[in-house]
Tab-separated table of C-alpha atoms and ligand atoms in Angstrom:
chain	number	residue	atom	x	y	z
A	22	MET	CA	-19.623	20.473	-1.656
A	23	ASN	CA	-19.263	17.383	-3.813
A	24	ILE	CA	-22.140	15.308	-2.426
A	25	ASP	CA	-21.285	12.114	-4.309
A	26	LEU	CA	-17.707	12.165	-3.092
A	27	PHE	CA	-18.845	12.748	0.467
A	28	ASP	CA	-21.391	9.920	0.285
A	29	ASN	CA	-18.856	7.562	-1.244
A	30	ILE	CA	-16.327	8.221	1.495
A	31	GLU	CA	-18.948	7.819	4.228
A	32	ASN	CA	-20.138	4.610	2.589
A	33	VAL	CA	-16.644	3.121	2.488
A	34	LYS	CA	-16.040	4.193	6.090
A	35	SER	CA	-19.195	2.502	7.262
A	36	LYS	CA	-18.268	-0.688	5.423
A	37	ILE	CA	-14.865	-0.568	7.143
A	38	GLU	CA	-16.637	-0.097	10.462
A	39	ASN	CA	-18.990	-3.019	9.880
A	40	ALA	CA	-16.329	-5.395	8.575
A	41	SER	CA	-14.170	-4.590	11.607
A	42	LYS	CA	-17.059	-5.186	13.997
A	43	ARG	CA	-17.861	-8.542	12.416
A	44	VAL	CA	-14.492	-9.887	13.506
A	45	GLY	CA	-14.152	-7.937	16.743
A	46	ARG	CA	-11.573	-5.485	15.477
A	47	ASP	CA	-11.373	-1.761	16.135
A	48	SER	CA	-11.840	0.096	12.857
A	49	LYS	CA	-9.177	2.574	13.994
A	50	GLU	CA	-6.642	-0.160	13.206
A	51	VAL	CA	-7.580	0.098	9.535
A	52	LEU	CA	-6.222	2.921	7.395
A	53	LEU	CA	-8.365	3.926	4.457
A	54	LEU	CA	-5.847	4.696	1.713
A	55	ALA	CA	-7.654	6.646	-0.998
A	56	VAL	CA	-6.194	5.592	-4.339
A	57	THR	CA	-6.061	8.794	-6.344
A	58	LYS	CA	-4.451	7.702	-9.615
A	59	THR	CA	-5.981	9.697	-12.510
A	60	VAL	CA	-7.925	11.847	-10.010
A	61	ASP	CA	-7.440	15.635	-10.314
A	62	THR	CA	-5.862	17.544	-7.459
A	63	ASP	CA	-8.965	19.656	-6.779
A	64	ILE	CA	-10.962	16.487	-6.149
A	65	ILE	CA	-8.159	15.100	-4.002
A	66	ASN	CA	-8.188	18.300	-1.952
A	67	GLU	CA	-11.929	17.919	-1.476
A	68	ALA	CA	-11.469	14.336	-0.318
A	69	ILE	CA	-8.839	15.538	2.167
A	70	SER	CA	-11.279	18.133	3.493
A	71	MET	CA	-13.726	15.256	4.009
A	72	GLY	CA	-11.324	13.364	6.239
A	73	ILE	CA	-9.040	11.407	3.916
A	74	VAL	CA	-5.600	11.291	5.571
A	75	ALA	CA	-3.590	9.131	3.154
A	76	VAL	CA	-3.516	8.838	-0.621
A	77	GLY	CA	-1.965	6.241	-2.930
A	78	GLU	CA	-0.520	6.772	-6.376
A	79	ASN	CA	0.979	4.189	-8.717
A	80	LYS	CA	2.914	6.461	-11.072
A	81	PRO	CA	5.900	8.235	-9.490
A	82	GLN	CA	5.661	11.297	-11.738
A	83	GLU	CA	1.989	11.671	-10.954
A	84	LEU	CA	2.692	11.383	-7.243
A	85	THR	CA	5.421	14.007	-7.542
A	86	ARG	CA	3.293	16.453	-9.490
A	87	LYS	CA	0.361	16.124	-7.102
A	88	PHE	CA	2.587	16.294	-4.036
A	89	ASP	CA	4.001	19.567	-5.286
A	90	GLU	CA	0.485	20.965	-5.623
A	91	ILE	CA	-1.080	19.547	-2.484
A	92	GLY	CA	1.872	19.132	-0.146
A	93	PRO	CA	2.391	17.088	3.002
A	94	ILE	CA	-1.058	17.809	4.456
A	95	VAL	CA	-1.817	14.169	3.666
A	96	LYS	CA	0.330	10.999	3.721
A	97	TRP	CA	1.614	9.871	0.325
A	98	HIS	CA	1.923	6.186	-0.499
A	99	GLN	CA	3.521	4.655	-3.573
A	100	ILE	CA	1.493	1.589	-4.581
A	101	GLY	CA	2.050	-0.709	-7.532
A	102	THR	CA	5.163	-1.489	-9.525
A	103	LEU	CA	8.033	0.900	-8.947
A	104	GLN	CA	10.758	1.173	-11.549
A	105	THR	CA	14.219	1.636	-10.110
A	106	ASN	CA	14.921	4.783	-12.119
A	107	LYS	CA	11.814	6.468	-10.649
A	108	VAL	CA	12.792	6.142	-7.008
A	109	LYS	CA	14.616	9.476	-7.069
A	110	TYR	CA	11.392	11.350	-7.841
A	111	ILE	CA	9.485	10.111	-4.837
A	112	ILE	CA	12.071	9.430	-2.185
A	113	GLU	CA	11.597	12.723	-0.346
A	114	LYS	CA	7.830	12.667	-0.677
A	115	VAL	CA	6.607	9.207	0.222
A	116	ASP	CA	5.582	8.058	3.638
A	117	LEU	CA	5.286	4.415	2.614
A	118	ILE	CA	6.282	2.352	-0.423
A	119	HIS	CA	3.983	-0.669	-0.845
A	120	SER	CA	5.857	-2.426	-3.617
A	121	LEU	CA	9.333	-3.487	-2.546
A	122	ASP	CA	9.808	-6.796	-4.362
A	123	ARG	CA	13.403	-7.088	-5.593
A	124	PHE	CA	16.993	-6.403	-4.601
A	125	VAL	CA	17.789	-3.847	-7.307
A	126	LEU	CA	14.898	-1.769	-6.063
A	127	ALA	CA	16.000	-2.140	-2.431
A	128	GLU	CA	19.513	-1.137	-3.473
A	129	GLU	CA	18.231	2.017	-5.145
A	130	ILE	CA	15.933	2.983	-2.262
A	131	GLU	CA	18.834	2.496	0.138
A	132	LYS	CA	21.098	4.683	-1.968
A	133	ARG	CA	18.586	7.506	-2.405
A	134	ALA	CA	17.450	7.413	1.224
A	135	SER	CA	21.016	7.507	2.377
A	136	ALA	CA	21.730	10.547	0.196
A	137	ILE	CA	19.003	12.517	1.964
A	138	ASP	CA	19.799	10.973	5.337
A	139	ARG	CA	16.447	9.433	6.085
A	140	GLU	CA	14.830	6.093	6.656
A	141	VAL	CA	12.106	4.937	4.275
A	142	GLU	CA	9.297	2.667	5.358
A	143	CYS	CA	8.429	-0.096	2.886
A	144	LEU	CA	6.061	-3.003	2.564
A	145	VAL	CA	7.225	-6.109	0.775
A	146	GLN	CA	4.836	-7.007	-2.018
A	147	VAL	CA	4.132	-10.721	-2.161
A	148	ASN	CA	2.454	-12.574	-4.979
A	149	ILE	CA	0.445	-15.011	-2.894
A	150	SER	CA	-1.876	-16.126	-5.645
A	151	GLY	CA	0.986	-17.016	-7.982
A	152	GLU	CA	-0.863	-15.346	-10.851
A	153	GLU	CA	1.721	-14.559	-13.507
A	154	SER	CA	0.472	-11.071	-14.260
A	155	LYS	CA	0.911	-9.988	-10.664
A	156	HIS	CA	4.056	-8.358	-9.443
A	157	GLY	CA	5.568	-9.229	-6.134
A	158	LEU	CA	7.834	-11.884	-4.728
A	159	PRO	CA	6.731	-15.508	-4.717
A	160	LYS	CA	5.791	-16.276	-1.143
A	161	GLU	CA	8.517	-18.935	-0.886
A	162	GLU	CA	11.119	-16.206	-1.370
A	163	ALA	CA	9.693	-13.576	0.938
A	164	ILE	CA	11.411	-14.647	4.147
A	165	ASP	CA	14.895	-14.860	2.621
A	166	PHE	CA	14.371	-11.542	0.887
A	167	ILE	CA	13.365	-9.814	4.098
A	168	ARG	CA	16.224	-11.406	6.033
A	169	SER	CA	18.718	-10.109	3.455
A	170	CYS	CA	17.196	-6.642	3.392
A	171	SER	CA	17.371	-6.496	7.156
A	172	GLU	CA	21.064	-7.395	7.062
A	173	LYS	CA	22.105	-5.226	4.126
A	174	TYR	CA	19.956	-2.114	4.072
A	175	HIS	CA	19.820	0.172	7.047
A	176	ARG	CA	17.798	2.967	5.483
A	177	ILE	CA	14.930	0.669	4.606
A	178	LYS	CA	12.508	-0.164	7.352
A	179	ILE	CA	10.226	-3.014	6.388
A	180	VAL	CA	6.948	-2.497	8.229
A	181	GLY	CA	4.719	-5.150	6.709
A	182	LEU	CA	3.454	-6.925	3.614
A	183	MET	CA	1.248	-6.087	0.660
A	184	THR	CA	-0.621	-8.277	-1.784
A	185	MET	CA	-3.247	-8.143	-4.490
A	186	ALA	CA	-5.927	-10.788	-4.826
A	187	PRO	CA	-6.583	-12.235	-8.279
A	188	PHE	CA	-9.355	-10.366	-10.095
A	189	ASP	CA	-11.299	-13.426	-11.065
A	190	ALA	CA	-11.160	-15.357	-7.804
A	191	SER	CA	-14.177	-16.470	-5.825
A	192	GLU	CA	-14.790	-14.983	-2.407
A	193	ALA	CA	-13.255	-18.085	-0.833
A	194	GLY	CA	-10.225	-17.798	-3.092
A	195	ILE	CA	-9.723	-14.141	-2.206
A	196	ARG	CA	-10.078	-14.927	1.480
A	197	ASP	CA	-7.404	-17.631	1.194
A	198	VAL	CA	-4.967	-15.181	-0.391
A	199	PHE	CA	-5.483	-12.645	2.391
A	200	SER	CA	-5.266	-15.174	5.193
A	201	GLU	CA	-2.056	-16.590	3.699
A	202	LEU	CA	-0.518	-13.121	3.710
A	203	LYS	CA	-1.472	-12.710	7.347
A	204	LYS	CA	0.013	-16.110	8.183
A	205	LEU	CA	3.224	-15.203	6.360
A	206	SER	CA	3.486	-11.959	8.303
A	207	GLU	CA	3.121	-13.880	11.585
A	208	ASP	CA	5.816	-16.330	10.492
A	209	ILE	CA	8.150	-13.424	9.734
A	210	SER	CA	7.298	-11.592	12.921
A	211	VAL	CA	8.568	-14.389	15.171
A	212	LEU	CA	11.931	-14.368	13.383
A	213	ASN	CA	12.621	-10.949	14.920
A	214	PHE	CA	14.736	-9.588	12.085
A	215	GLU	CA	16.469	-6.371	12.951
A	216	ASN	CA	14.690	-3.237	11.748
A	217	VAL	CA	11.748	-5.304	10.514
A	218	GLU	CA	8.339	-4.841	12.074
A	219	MET	CA	5.309	-6.758	10.808
A	220	ARG	CA	2.916	-3.952	11.650
A	221	GLU	CA	0.993	-3.437	8.417
A	222	LEU	CA	-0.926	-5.658	6.035
A	223	SER	CA	-1.885	-3.772	2.882
A	224	MET	CA	-4.596	-5.799	1.230
A	225	GLY	CA	-8.033	-5.199	-0.230
A	226	MET	CA	-9.297	-2.882	-2.979
A	227	SER	CA	-12.787	-1.603	-3.829
A	228	ASN	CA	-14.151	-5.042	-4.616
A	229	ASP	CA	-12.618	-6.994	-1.739
A	230	PHE	CA	-11.603	-4.680	1.122
A	231	GLU	CA	-14.265	-5.975	3.487
A	232	ILE	CA	-12.936	-9.526	3.171
A	233	ALA	CA	-9.420	-8.142	3.649
A	234	ILE	CA	-10.408	-6.422	6.894
A	235	GLU	CA	-11.987	-9.623	8.161
A	236	GLU	CA	-8.660	-11.329	7.432
A	237	GLY	CA	-6.550	-8.706	9.203
A	238	ALA	CA	-5.812	-5.856	6.768
A	239	THR	CA	-4.455	-2.684	8.374
A	240	ILE	CA	-4.418	-0.698	5.120
A	241	VAL	CA	-7.121	-0.957	2.459
A	242	ARG	CA	-6.442	0.645	-0.918
A	243	VAL	CA	-9.707	1.993	-2.266
A	244	GLY	CA	-9.988	3.927	-5.530
A	245	SER	CA	-13.089	3.455	-7.651
A	246	MET	CA	-15.514	3.109	-4.754
A	247	ILE	CA	-14.528	6.613	-3.677
A	248	PHE	CA	-13.830	8.421	-6.934
A	249	GLY	CA	-15.933	6.455	-9.406
A	250	ASP	CA	-14.732	4.169	-12.170
A	251	ARG	CA	-11.438	5.244	-13.677
A	252	LYS	CA	-11.391	6.320	-17.287
A	253	TYR	CA	-8.257	5.041	-18.982
B	311	PLP	C1	-5.699	1.049	-8.605
B	311	PLP	C2	-5.193	0.299	-7.455
B	311	PLP	C3	-5.997	0.100	-6.325
B	311	PLP	C4	-7.427	0.589	-6.199
B	311	PLP	O1	-8.275	-0.138	-7.023
B	311	PLP	P1	-9.863	0.089	-7.000
B	311	PLP	O2	-10.398	-1.180	-7.554
B	311	PLP	O3	-10.124	1.259	-7.869
B	311	PLP	O4	-10.263	0.315	-5.599
B	311	PLP	C5	-5.420	-0.589	-5.259
B	311	PLP	N1	-4.168	-1.059	-5.301
B	311	PLP	C6	-3.373	-0.882	-6.378
B	311	PLP	C7	-1.985	-1.429	-6.346
B	311	PLP	C8	-3.854	-0.214	-7.478
B	311	PLP	O5	-3.064	-0.043	-8.552
């Protein structure tokens, strides 16, 4: 057995447990999404045998290749920017797309989902921090975007929001970003858009997932703290 991998996963799980306890939440409400980009399939299989139930990939072709090797024994999430012309590769394989942030992408997901007669769950990615390098909708546009999607696209089920905190922010700054996302999701929830459910908040990575849980995250996307620093 890969002892380091096991220890890393147990360590992250106990941090999730403690962060949840600090704010009176049940840690079962928080999904640990293991971010497996650049990680080999044999290591991913080991992580699955150690209790990982959902994995996240940011490159559609990589997700597809790994899915074909590993299969649906784990949930597959598409995280990070999704190019429209890549939707066709993942549409039958993904359980959740975290990065819906524009109409052309929604249009394409709708078309591909319709062709295989299924509904696809998506999170709307919001750029709360306003950092230019970050993808996602400006928060001022999120409500109108979701309203339109709800009216126009019947194969897309929006089930929550996703954001990324700025890399260089202070703890207080990161916390503000996460609490704003939570607030936005509550504002959207009361609007009761058809086929929209504000059930998930995907926020928090290796360096800030504990803060995210304290602020209401239901999915934390953790890569390097499980698999070690990525070599690019
Ligand atoms: C890589 C990545 C993560 C995980 O980052 P770590 O710092 O390695 O935990 C989370 N979310 C997205 C969108 C990513 O691309």
